[in-house]
XYZ file of C-alpha atoms in Angstrom:
734
model
C 116.724 29.343 162.482
C 119.115 26.468 161.693
C 122.116 27.484 159.607
C 122.213 26.145 156.054
C 124.913 25.772 153.488
C 125.087 28.603 150.958
C 124.783 28.762 147.181
C 126.051 32.037 145.729
C 125.457 32.916 142.097
C 126.842 35.772 140.054
C 128.495 36.376 136.717
C 131.780 37.771 138.088
C 134.112 36.215 140.638
C 134.675 39.549 142.394
C 130.937 39.947 142.984
C 130.617 36.391 144.293
C 133.605 36.828 146.612
C 132.059 39.966 148.074
C 128.943 37.986 149.005
C 131.090 35.172 150.446
C 132.977 37.694 152.587
C 129.743 39.287 153.801
C 128.222 35.911 154.666
C 131.381 34.731 156.441
C 133.802 34.712 157.902
C 134.961 31.586 156.094
C 138.068 29.869 157.395
C 139.188 28.906 153.916
C 138.179 30.064 150.442
C 139.492 28.570 147.220
C 138.759 28.268 143.528
C 137.642 25.046 141.844
C 138.655 26.017 138.303
C 139.979 22.842 136.708
C 142.328 24.749 134.405
C 144.543 25.386 137.428
C 145.232 21.927 138.887
C 142.942 19.630 136.977
C 140.302 17.392 138.539
C 141.177 18.219 142.169
C 142.043 21.922 142.076
C 140.123 22.904 145.213
C 140.797 19.661 147.071
C 144.529 20.075 146.599
C 144.470 23.599 148.027
C 142.124 22.631 150.864
C 144.044 19.561 151.990
C 147.382 21.344 151.802
C 145.933 23.793 154.316
C 143.985 21.468 156.615
C 146.095 18.301 156.764
C 149.372 19.749 158.157
C 147.329 21.571 160.810
C 145.541 18.367 161.763
C 148.815 16.398 161.703
C 150.331 18.682 164.310
C 147.323 18.451 166.626
C 145.918 14.964 165.994
C 148.259 12.647 164.072
C 145.940 9.710 164.790
C 143.184 11.463 162.816
C 145.445 11.859 159.786
C 146.693 8.275 160.068
C 143.111 7.028 160.025
C 142.511 8.779 156.687
C 146.027 8.517 155.273
C 145.076 6.417 152.233
C 142.431 8.832 150.941
C 144.459 11.975 151.640
C 147.645 10.804 149.948
C 145.809 9.227 147.036
C 144.466 12.621 145.979
C 147.394 14.799 147.102
C 150.643 12.765 147.136
C 152.623 15.914 147.963
C 151.221 15.730 151.503
C 153.783 12.987 152.131
C 156.278 15.811 152.802
C 154.271 16.610 155.947
C 152.731 13.313 157.058
C 154.962 10.597 155.619
C 154.337 8.101 152.804
C 151.172 6.200 151.971
C 150.839 2.494 152.817
C 152.945 0.339 150.466
C 151.252 -0.824 147.289
C 152.300 -3.299 144.625
C 150.990 -0.965 141.919
C 152.888 2.063 143.198
C 156.137 0.089 143.261
C 155.693 -1.222 139.699
C 157.320 0.428 136.652
C 154.727 2.397 134.710
C 155.162 0.373 131.518
C 154.382 -2.876 133.394
C 151.329 -1.616 135.225
C 148.135 -3.464 134.265
C 145.827 -2.551 137.143
C 144.099 0.832 137.088
C 141.443 2.465 139.230
C 138.367 4.240 137.953
C 135.520 6.519 138.971
C 134.295 4.212 141.753
C 137.648 4.509 143.525
C 137.709 8.293 143.134
C 134.199 8.598 144.587
C 135.129 6.430 147.564
C 138.264 8.524 148.066
C 136.134 11.686 148.034
C 134.012 10.100 150.758
C 137.233 9.502 152.694
C 138.107 13.193 152.437
C 134.608 14.131 153.624
C 135.090 11.777 156.591
C 138.395 13.485 157.391
C 136.915 16.993 157.177
C 133.967 16.068 159.398
C 136.231 14.425 161.983
C 138.596 17.413 161.851
C 135.675 19.797 162.351
C 134.506 17.832 165.415
C 137.916 18.086 167.069
C 138.584 21.750 166.351
C 137.686 24.095 169.193
C 135.476 27.098 168.567
C 132.810 27.747 165.916
C 131.979 25.455 162.998
C 134.579 24.927 160.308
C 133.584 27.085 157.308
C 134.758 26.431 153.757
C 133.977 28.384 150.580
C 134.447 27.107 147.030
C 134.290 29.480 144.058
C 134.196 28.891 140.278
C 132.162 25.733 140.841
C 130.734 26.045 137.323
C 134.308 25.535 136.020
C 135.120 22.620 138.355
C 135.813 19.147 137.019
C 133.171 16.472 137.327
C 135.316 14.854 140.041
C 135.335 18.020 142.149
C 131.629 18.700 141.586
C 130.911 15.170 142.793
C 132.988 15.813 145.935
C 131.060 19.016 146.642
C 127.746 17.194 146.228
C 128.861 14.603 148.800
C 130.101 17.292 151.180
C 126.869 19.316 150.992
C 124.774 16.208 151.645
C 126.839 14.710 154.463
C 128.011 17.805 156.376
C 125.862 19.245 159.159
C 126.119 23.047 158.726
C 126.277 23.360 162.503
C 129.571 21.464 162.367
C 130.992 22.231 158.916
C 129.359 24.933 156.812
C 129.966 25.094 153.074
C 129.487 27.886 150.543
C 129.512 27.033 146.841
C 129.781 29.971 144.453
C 129.234 29.635 140.735
C 128.774 31.628 137.587
C 126.828 30.520 134.563
C 127.351 26.986 133.375
C 125.914 23.501 133.782
C 126.472 21.556 136.980
C 126.435 17.808 137.502
C 122.866 16.654 138.222
C 123.982 15.284 141.602
C 125.494 18.641 142.612
C 122.502 20.589 141.313
C 120.192 18.364 143.396
C 122.356 18.783 146.523
C 122.338 22.567 146.057
C 118.535 22.582 145.783
C 118.084 20.478 148.914
C 120.786 21.695 151.283
C 121.615 25.328 150.485
C 120.221 28.830 150.813
C 120.518 30.914 147.639
C 122.306 34.272 147.651
C 122.530 36.286 144.428
C 125.613 38.444 143.848
C 124.477 41.650 142.169
C 126.970 43.319 139.787
C 128.960 45.927 141.704
C 129.912 49.323 140.370
C 133.664 49.536 140.092
C 136.157 51.428 137.906
C 136.920 49.508 134.757
C 140.529 48.250 134.959
C 142.895 48.729 132.082
C 142.751 45.724 129.770
C 145.486 43.313 130.920
C 146.280 40.572 128.432
C 149.322 39.423 130.412
C 147.208 39.281 133.582
C 144.708 37.026 131.792
C 147.487 34.565 130.930
C 148.963 34.771 134.429
C 145.531 33.862 135.831
C 146.058 30.638 133.867
C 143.188 31.730 131.648
C 140.662 31.620 134.487
C 140.072 35.377 134.735
C 136.546 36.543 133.939
C 137.220 40.177 132.931
C 135.848 40.506 129.382
C 138.170 43.421 128.614
C 141.254 41.430 129.604
C 140.142 38.495 127.481
C 139.471 40.796 124.519
C 142.935 42.309 124.887
C 144.425 38.821 125.008
C 142.618 37.788 121.834
C 143.779 40.977 120.102
C 147.457 40.129 120.593
C 149.412 38.746 117.641
C 149.462 34.952 117.742
C 153.201 34.775 118.342
C 152.934 37.165 121.308
C 150.148 35.101 122.864
C 152.213 31.954 122.396
C 155.242 33.558 124.035
C 153.169 34.589 127.066
C 151.882 31.030 127.446
C 155.391 29.568 127.189
C 156.685 32.060 129.734
C 153.947 31.131 132.182
C 154.425 27.399 131.575
C 158.157 27.645 132.287
C 157.418 29.472 135.533
C 154.927 26.817 136.645
C 157.176 23.911 135.649
C 159.683 25.087 138.255
C 157.162 24.438 141.027
C 156.903 21.020 142.756
C 153.145 20.794 142.254
C 151.724 17.697 140.572
C 148.361 19.355 140.030
C 149.925 21.915 137.692
C 151.155 19.051 135.495
C 147.533 18.017 134.985
C 145.975 21.472 134.654
C 147.725 24.725 133.875
C 150.991 23.488 132.331
C 149.486 21.418 129.473
C 146.916 24.169 128.906
C 149.707 26.708 128.396
C 151.943 24.411 126.349
C 149.059 23.608 124.000
C 148.754 27.343 123.322
C 152.484 28.023 123.217
C 154.867 28.215 120.300
C 155.296 24.413 120.010
C 151.904 22.739 120.559
C 152.814 19.642 118.520
C 156.062 19.113 120.455
C 156.081 20.638 123.951
C 152.277 20.716 124.019
C 151.950 17.072 123.108
C 154.598 16.036 125.644
C 152.860 18.000 128.405
C 149.526 16.400 127.535
C 151.062 12.939 127.606
C 152.556 13.586 131.054
C 149.154 14.765 132.267
C 147.492 11.754 130.665
C 149.762 9.263 132.449
C 149.082 10.896 135.815
C 145.313 10.831 135.294
C 145.341 7.225 134.086
C 147.324 6.141 137.150
C 144.958 7.872 139.574
C 141.752 6.881 137.773
C 140.485 10.284 136.632
C 138.421 8.840 133.800
C 136.803 12.063 132.603
C 140.115 13.919 132.590
C 141.772 10.992 130.795
C 139.202 11.160 128.007
C 139.669 14.919 127.693
C 143.469 14.752 127.652
C 143.497 11.791 125.280
C 141.298 13.537 122.734
C 143.287 16.781 123.025
C 146.556 14.897 122.673
C 145.594 12.978 119.578
C 144.383 16.206 117.990
C 148.009 17.417 118.166
C 149.379 14.276 116.503
C 149.884 13.456 112.876
C 148.466 9.909 112.677
C 151.252 8.869 110.295
C 154.389 10.560 111.615
C 153.288 10.504 115.285
C 151.708 7.053 115.178
C 152.946 5.912 118.598
C 151.562 8.957 120.437
C 148.373 8.932 118.379
C 147.736 5.305 119.324
C 148.551 5.954 122.972
C 146.292 8.993 123.364
C 143.460 7.237 121.526
C 143.724 3.936 123.403
C 143.845 5.597 126.821
C 140.847 7.768 125.994
C 138.954 4.716 124.743
C 139.741 2.723 127.877
C 138.609 5.587 130.126
C 135.263 5.769 128.314
C 134.356 2.320 129.704
C 133.889 3.293 133.397
C 131.902 6.304 132.169
C 129.489 3.946 130.389
C 130.234 5.475 126.976
C 130.725 2.137 125.259
C 129.817 3.031 121.682
C 132.323 5.900 121.628
C 134.896 3.485 122.964
C 134.199 0.970 120.184
C 134.437 3.739 117.581
C 137.931 4.714 118.743
C 139.208 1.130 118.831
C 137.822 0.397 115.375
C 139.484 3.516 114.010
C 142.853 2.285 115.278
C 142.226 -1.115 113.695
C 141.491 0.488 110.320
C 144.467 2.825 110.499
C 147.326 0.597 111.738
C 148.004 -2.942 110.404
C 150.624 -3.625 113.073
C 150.456 -6.723 115.294
C 150.523 -4.848 118.615
C 147.721 -2.448 117.664
C 145.601 -5.265 116.275
C 146.338 -7.426 119.324
C 145.503 -4.787 121.936
C 142.336 -3.593 120.195
C 141.156 -7.168 119.663
C 141.577 -7.792 123.382
C 139.741 -4.562 124.283
C 136.827 -5.282 121.951
C 136.565 -8.826 123.292
C 136.262 -7.527 126.851
C 133.631 -4.998 125.778
C 131.513 -7.679 124.103
C 131.755 -10.182 126.952
C 131.354 -7.732 129.876
C 129.794 -4.422 128.922
C 127.939 -4.133 125.607
C 124.283 -5.122 125.472
C 123.343 -7.642 124.340
C 126.445 -9.549 125.409
C 128.058 -11.450 122.543
C 130.432 -14.041 123.983
C 130.958 -15.718 120.606
C 132.144 -12.474 119.021
C 134.281 -11.853 122.096
C 135.900 -15.262 121.590
C 136.649 -14.421 117.942
C 138.386 -11.183 118.946
C 140.279 -12.832 121.797
C 141.490 -15.704 119.607
C 142.793 -13.121 117.157
C 144.621 -11.310 119.960
C 146.142 -14.588 121.143
C 147.357 -15.480 117.647
C 148.979 -12.072 117.228
C 150.645 -12.323 120.638
C 152.477 -15.406 119.403
C 154.256 -13.253 116.784
C 156.200 -11.238 119.390
C 159.892 -12.154 118.985
C 161.112 -10.901 122.374
C 161.015 -13.912 124.744
C 159.952 -11.932 127.821
C 157.376 -9.795 126.021
C 156.198 -12.802 124.014
C 155.476 -14.843 127.139
C 153.807 -11.866 128.815
C 151.611 -11.015 125.801
C 150.521 -14.614 125.305
C 149.656 -15.133 128.948
C 147.833 -11.788 128.994
C 145.628 -12.902 126.088
C 145.124 -16.312 127.705
C 143.826 -14.443 130.740
C 141.358 -12.714 128.416
C 140.336 -16.094 127.020
C 139.771 -17.236 130.602
C 137.426 -14.281 131.130
C 135.422 -15.163 128.016
C 135.330 -18.817 129.045
C 133.961 -17.838 132.446
C 131.197 -15.770 130.850
C 130.420 -18.675 128.508
C 129.979 -20.867 131.585
C 133.124 -22.959 131.156
C 134.720 -22.441 134.564
C 137.030 -25.449 134.199
C 138.605 -23.999 131.045
C 138.928 -20.628 132.755
C 140.710 -22.303 135.656
C 143.019 -24.228 133.326
C 144.009 -21.086 131.394
C 144.814 -19.032 134.484
C 146.720 -21.865 136.149
C 148.752 -22.469 133.000
C 149.475 -18.754 132.690
C 150.721 -18.501 136.282
C 153.068 -21.433 135.740
C 154.402 -20.033 132.469
C 155.233 -16.620 133.881
C 156.978 -18.235 136.824
C 158.945 -20.433 134.431
C 159.883 -17.953 131.695
C 160.006 -14.461 133.244
C 162.446 -12.976 135.754
C 160.833 -12.805 139.168
C 160.815 -8.988 139.204
C 158.990 -8.538 135.904
C 155.225 -7.978 135.514
C 154.528 -8.569 139.182
C 151.169 -6.769 139.045
C 149.950 -8.954 136.209
C 151.100 -12.052 138.090
C 148.928 -10.962 141.004
C 145.994 -10.372 138.666
C 146.318 -13.872 137.262
C 146.362 -15.351 140.737
C 143.379 -13.198 141.716
C 141.421 -14.394 138.701
C 142.233 -18.023 139.473
C 141.160 -17.539 143.088
C 137.820 -16.162 141.949
C 137.281 -18.999 139.504
C 138.110 -21.520 142.217
C 135.591 -19.831 144.469
C 132.941 -20.045 141.726
C 133.787 -23.741 141.268
C 133.247 -24.353 144.977
C 136.933 -25.116 145.550
C 136.921 -22.843 148.560
C 139.977 -24.146 150.388
C 142.134 -23.652 147.283
C 140.610 -20.214 146.702
C 141.360 -19.301 150.307
C 144.995 -20.302 149.834
C 145.279 -18.132 146.714
C 143.730 -15.101 148.447
C 146.060 -15.582 151.410
C 149.067 -15.523 149.093
C 147.733 -12.381 147.382
C 147.362 -10.602 150.719
C 150.940 -11.534 151.586
C 152.098 -9.976 148.302
C 149.972 -6.824 148.488
C 148.542 -6.443 152.020
C 146.786 -3.113 151.445
C 144.766 -4.059 148.355
C 141.204 -4.143 149.617
C 139.641 -6.556 147.119
C 141.819 -9.425 148.323
C 140.538 -8.975 151.874
C 136.931 -8.736 150.683
C 137.182 -11.810 148.494
C 138.902 -13.911 151.165
C 136.265 -12.832 153.689
C 133.566 -14.049 151.279
C 135.329 -17.401 150.962
C 135.552 -17.735 154.735
C 131.848 -17.000 154.936
C 131.240 -19.743 152.380
C 133.306 -22.114 154.514
C 131.091 -21.329 157.504
C 133.830 -19.366 159.292
C 131.819 -16.273 160.245
C 134.421 -15.069 162.748
C 137.115 -15.267 160.060
C 134.872 -13.547 157.541
C 134.167 -10.737 159.978
C 137.877 -10.329 160.736
C 138.543 -10.148 157.014
C 135.983 -7.410 156.497
C 137.289 -5.518 159.523
C 140.734 -5.523 157.914
C 139.267 -4.493 154.552
C 137.634 -1.477 156.193
C 140.970 -0.564 157.810
C 142.997 -0.606 154.574
C 140.381 0.894 152.249
C 138.803 4.201 151.487
C 135.104 4.057 152.455
C 133.175 1.923 149.958
C 129.499 1.251 150.650
C 129.756 -2.377 149.531
C 132.320 -3.016 152.270
C 129.885 -2.031 154.991
C 126.952 -3.716 153.268
C 128.851 -7.008 153.032
C 130.158 -6.814 156.595
C 126.628 -6.069 157.748
C 125.472 -9.261 156.074
C 128.097 -11.279 157.947
C 127.173 -9.633 161.243
C 123.485 -10.364 160.664
C 124.263 -13.998 159.885
C 126.298 -14.182 163.102
C 123.366 -12.802 165.120
C 124.831 -9.319 165.717
C 121.715 -7.365 164.774
C 122.860 -3.986 166.093
C 126.278 -4.304 164.473
C 124.671 -5.231 161.168
C 122.246 -2.305 161.371
C 125.164 0.049 162.070
C 126.996 -1.192 158.979
C 123.927 -0.852 156.774
C 123.428 2.668 158.143
C 127.037 3.543 157.296
C 126.596 2.247 153.745
C 123.454 4.370 153.361
C 125.168 7.426 154.807
C 127.713 7.074 152.019
C 125.231 6.267 149.249
C 121.564 6.695 150.233
C 120.446 5.892 146.697
C 122.087 2.455 146.811
C 119.201 -0.031 147.160
C 121.095 -3.090 148.459
C 121.895 -1.874 152.017
C 118.413 -0.392 152.383
C 116.843 -3.697 151.400
C 119.158 -5.584 153.756
C 118.440 -3.239 156.653
C 114.687 -3.365 156.142
C 114.696 -7.159 155.917
C 116.732 -7.388 159.118
C 114.412 -4.985 160.931
C 111.393 -7.070 159.917
C 113.156 -10.237 161.084
C 114.003 -8.491 164.389
C 110.296 -7.683 164.901
C 110.803 -3.977 164.220
C 108.471 -3.593 161.248
C 107.623 0.052 161.899
C 111.275 1.093 161.549
C 111.555 -1.073 158.444
C 108.529 0.565 156.882
C 109.935 4.056 157.470
C 113.179 2.965 155.808
C 111.338 1.456 152.858
C 109.215 4.561 152.334
C 112.399 6.639 152.248
C 113.777 4.251 149.645
C 110.617 4.454 147.558
C 110.863 8.254 147.606
C 114.309 7.855 146.016
C 113.650 4.970 143.640
C 109.978 5.154 142.751
C 108.069 1.905 142.346
C 110.915 -0.473 143.118
C 109.428 -3.973 143.308
C 111.954 -5.202 145.889
C 111.235 -2.307 148.256
C 107.485 -2.712 147.775
C 107.667 -6.430 148.482
C 109.411 -5.802 151.805
C 106.938 -3.013 152.553
C 104.198 -5.612 152.174
C 105.913 -7.855 154.718
C 106.271 -4.938 157.130
C 102.600 -3.979 156.749
C 101.637 -7.585 157.289
C 103.699 -7.747 160.477
C 101.969 -4.562 161.663
C 98.557 -6.209 161.206
C 97.622 -4.188 158.111
C 96.639 -6.875 155.575
C 94.996 -4.513 153.080
C 98.020 -2.214 153.019
C 100.227 -5.286 152.643
C 98.167 -6.521 149.690
C 98.341 -3.099 148.072
C 102.132 -3.138 148.418
C 102.389 -6.608 146.844
C 100.071 -5.562 144.032
C 102.218 -2.485 143.358
C 105.352 -4.618 143.394
C 103.895 -6.948 140.778
C 102.647 -4.042 138.696
C 106.213 -2.686 138.684
C 107.751 -6.110 137.994
C 105.355 -8.947 137.096
C 108.266 -11.404 137.281
C 109.025 -10.663 140.947
C 108.809 -14.119 142.525
C 109.095 -12.992 146.197
C 106.110 -10.676 145.748
C 104.068 -13.584 144.387
C 105.057 -15.954 147.186
C 104.543 -13.357 149.923
C 101.157 -12.377 148.521
C 100.272 -16.059 148.445
C 100.975 -16.320 152.175
C 98.756 -13.309 152.842
C 96.020 -14.702 150.609
C 96.133 -18.046 152.408
C 95.969 -16.348 155.808
C 92.875 -14.477 154.630
C 91.106 -17.785 153.932
C 91.623 -18.117 150.165
C 93.833 -21.187 149.575
C 93.024 -21.350 145.847
C 94.074 -17.726 145.455
C 97.348 -18.661 147.131
C 97.709 -21.611 144.742
C 97.357 -19.252 141.762
C 100.169 -16.989 142.947
C 102.419 -19.920 143.830
C 101.794 -21.518 140.432
C 102.833 -18.259 138.771
C 105.942 -18.143 140.978
C 106.933 -21.664 139.922
C 106.425 -20.801 136.247
C 108.741 -17.797 136.614
C 111.366 -19.093 139.003
C 111.459 -22.797 138.222
C 110.902 -25.614 140.660
C 111.705 -24.584 144.195
C 111.143 -26.998 147.129
C 109.783 -24.317 149.463
C 107.336 -22.941 146.888
C 106.192 -26.465 146.066
C 105.785 -27.168 149.775
C 103.606 -24.106 150.221
C 101.522 -24.806 147.124
C 101.023 -28.384 148.275
C 99.927 -27.124 151.679
C 97.445 -24.706 150.087
C 96.114 -27.426 147.783
C 95.612 -29.735 150.733
C 93.733 -26.987 152.578
C 91.586 -26.475 149.460
C 90.584 -30.153 149.507
C 92.947 -31.344 146.758
C 95.123 -33.968 148.494
C 96.105 -35.729 145.252
C 97.531 -32.524 143.726
C 99.137 -31.646 147.051
C 100.741 -35.093 147.147
C 102.259 -34.483 143.702
C 103.807 -31.181 144.879
C 105.233 -32.720 148.037
C 106.710 -35.612 146.027
C 108.313 -33.235 143.487
C 109.745 -31.090 146.290
C 111.324 -34.126 147.995
C 113.422 -34.755 144.878
C 114.943 -31.257 144.914
C 118.103 -30.126 146.740
C 117.516 -28.040 149.845
C 114.121 -29.567 150.563
C 112.679 -29.664 154.100
C 112.624 -33.462 154.276
C 110.949 -33.701 157.668
C 108.124 -31.320 156.856
C 107.547 -32.775 153.396
C 107.451 -36.377 154.621
C 104.899 -35.414 157.268
C 102.764 -33.465 154.794
C 102.926 -36.249 152.224
C 101.962 -38.804 154.839
C 98.899 -36.717 155.701
C 97.848 -36.622 152.043
C 98.395 -40.361 151.608
C 96.329 -41.035 154.685
C 93.497 -38.827 153.384
C 93.663 -40.717 150.099
C 93.352 -44.037 151.944
C 96.967 -45.119 151.437
C 97.836 -45.668 155.083
C 100.598 -48.175 154.385
C 102.529 -45.694 152.164
C 101.882 -42.939 154.700
C 103.351 -45.065 157.470
C 106.355 -45.801 155.242
C 107.068 -42.077 154.848
C 106.850 -41.547 158.597
C 109.143 -44.483 159.349
C 111.624 -43.059 156.796
C 111.544 -39.745 158.640
C 112.178 -41.433 161.987
C 115.057 -43.492 160.550
C 116.683 -40.360 159.090
C 116.325 -38.598 162.413
C 117.736 -41.539 164.294
C 120.733 -41.634 161.952
C 121.417 -37.965 162.657
C 120.613 -36.957 159.073
C 117.803 -34.670 160.237
C 119.304 -33.233 163.415
C 116.821 -30.349 163.567
C 113.725 -32.412 162.858
C 111.219 -33.002 165.636
C 110.081 -36.669 165.639
C 107.058 -36.007 167.872
C 104.830 -35.013 164.939
C 105.739 -38.172 163.016
C 105.038 -40.291 166.091
C 101.693 -38.554 166.551
C 100.747 -39.174 162.932
C 101.773 -42.812 163.234
C 99.585 -43.119 166.292
C 96.697 -41.615 164.368
C 97.214 -44.051 161.524
C 97.261 -46.965 163.966
C 93.944 -45.736 165.345
C 92.550 -45.421 161.831
C 92.650 -41.645 161.759
C 93.965 -39.933 158.618
C 95.627 -37.126 160.502
C 95.601 -33.541 159.452
C 97.000 -30.158 160.531
C 96.124 -26.554 160.008
C 99.641 -25.109 160.364
C 103.168 -25.606 159.159
C 102.794 -24.524 155.540
C 101.988 -21.194 153.935
């Protein structure tokens, strides 16, 4: 029987550990309790054990995953050296304006999984075995990591045991446990009851699960409990362990003799660390705990800071209404320019980017208010910075309102002002953000050469920031430089933790360059990271159909439908695959299901129209194509196909109208449309106009304006006209 991962349940840690030991041996066992080292309690312990071992044996393996490993556990630099240089890391904290969020943490967790799998492959002997206890008390970040590890790790290579008591788990982890683990229940063991140990409960950093010890702890006088917490905090503060600053130390200081002083300071230290790393859930928790220890009047600065950081961290968690509530509370409480300015900016961004429905007018009102308040700052350096910062916000609103030229003007003006009025070493991260925003606006405006120059300068300033490489690669693709685009994505993969969009985008470039196998490998990598992500699955299926591998595409699409239900895009491609396999009824059923799921799905309508036409029902095809035009607007290819179907149905006058409308649209197939229109004109007895269209086609071809057009058909039609034959074809359209 194939080995499986293990899920061990039991109320007491000692009982769970006994089952882990009996099921082992496990090479490494650790706790996940977030009260110890915060969001990455188990990961910190695990990587401190595994990375130095791997560094001694295979330094190339560690170098390959250096970014992910040091991002989560910076202390590993003592063993393996520093992380790659970063503009953000070299910027003073008070000037930092770029922060990472949950997406970055998830990608970093994938990077750690990659490292563990590669390490397990290189180790001699039996599979690497890892056990994680107290999973019910793990942070959301660590539960997410365990879900990824359970899903991606082959138990024959790396076997995982997750042990948990009572408590809710993340839905993703609960699903991974159901699918990939074997359940073992830890029965309560008979053991002598230990003497109640209140001090031991505190020294466990309040993670012990002995009810008697907890009862003894609660029975202590409040001042004795506080003294024990302060004693333990002082002991932990002497250790060079960043994780303790996020977990156990603030927990103890909150419960010590000075929660409003030492406790608040410890929480603020923890908050800054979590904000810098991007631990959004922990930031919300610490922010709310910190503000609870503040007097809003006498501790106004800390109260504002804890509240604002918690509010900002709610955005990547999708908790927008809670975020708005916190910002509005600050606006009611503090009539100071900086509070009103920063909250106006934050609310403007929420309304223009996140809240539904979007309200760009209200966003503009808030942003104008922020800009006016920024002008009140008397300090010349801060005043210039604040004003340019708000102008950058105005540029964002302008972009969402469709005024790209204004957005470009605001960012360009801001770049020039900072260069003119600020010392060169101040606010360097924000300068790079301004330049990045201008580069993106230039790309949207079609000013690709200028955008490319901006992205090149950004990469020179901060060569390990992945988005610059991705964005420049996209610009190179837009310029038709597929080799340059591919090189850009290769470099992005090298400097980044594994993000599925990186591999999806590189796969698209490879497909466009004709590298089918390379593209399929990239799409497969993206799906290995995130199988529920629809974009790479759709891209892979479409490429397989194009490569005449419809059976593989159909298997992929069915797997996607099992994950996503009646997804119209997947069903539409399934129809194409069925059609390619010679199963017209199955194809029609897939198109019908796609349109039942999304009646506005234009590709499903156009693809069903092709099938309907092939089955001998041109008027049925016309109906679907008419619906597609009503939904998607005038499209030259859809008009071409409807005209072709109308001509086949004996309606040359209506077909002529469609071909004429299509010719006036950008992107039209001029050669095909001129031929089709000439056929209709000939059938309607207008041979002179038909001949004019065909001569136009031949002139365009002769001038090199239709280099791919084949003049033979036009010459044949002209010959038919000269012989008095109207001409007509049964192919080339739908």
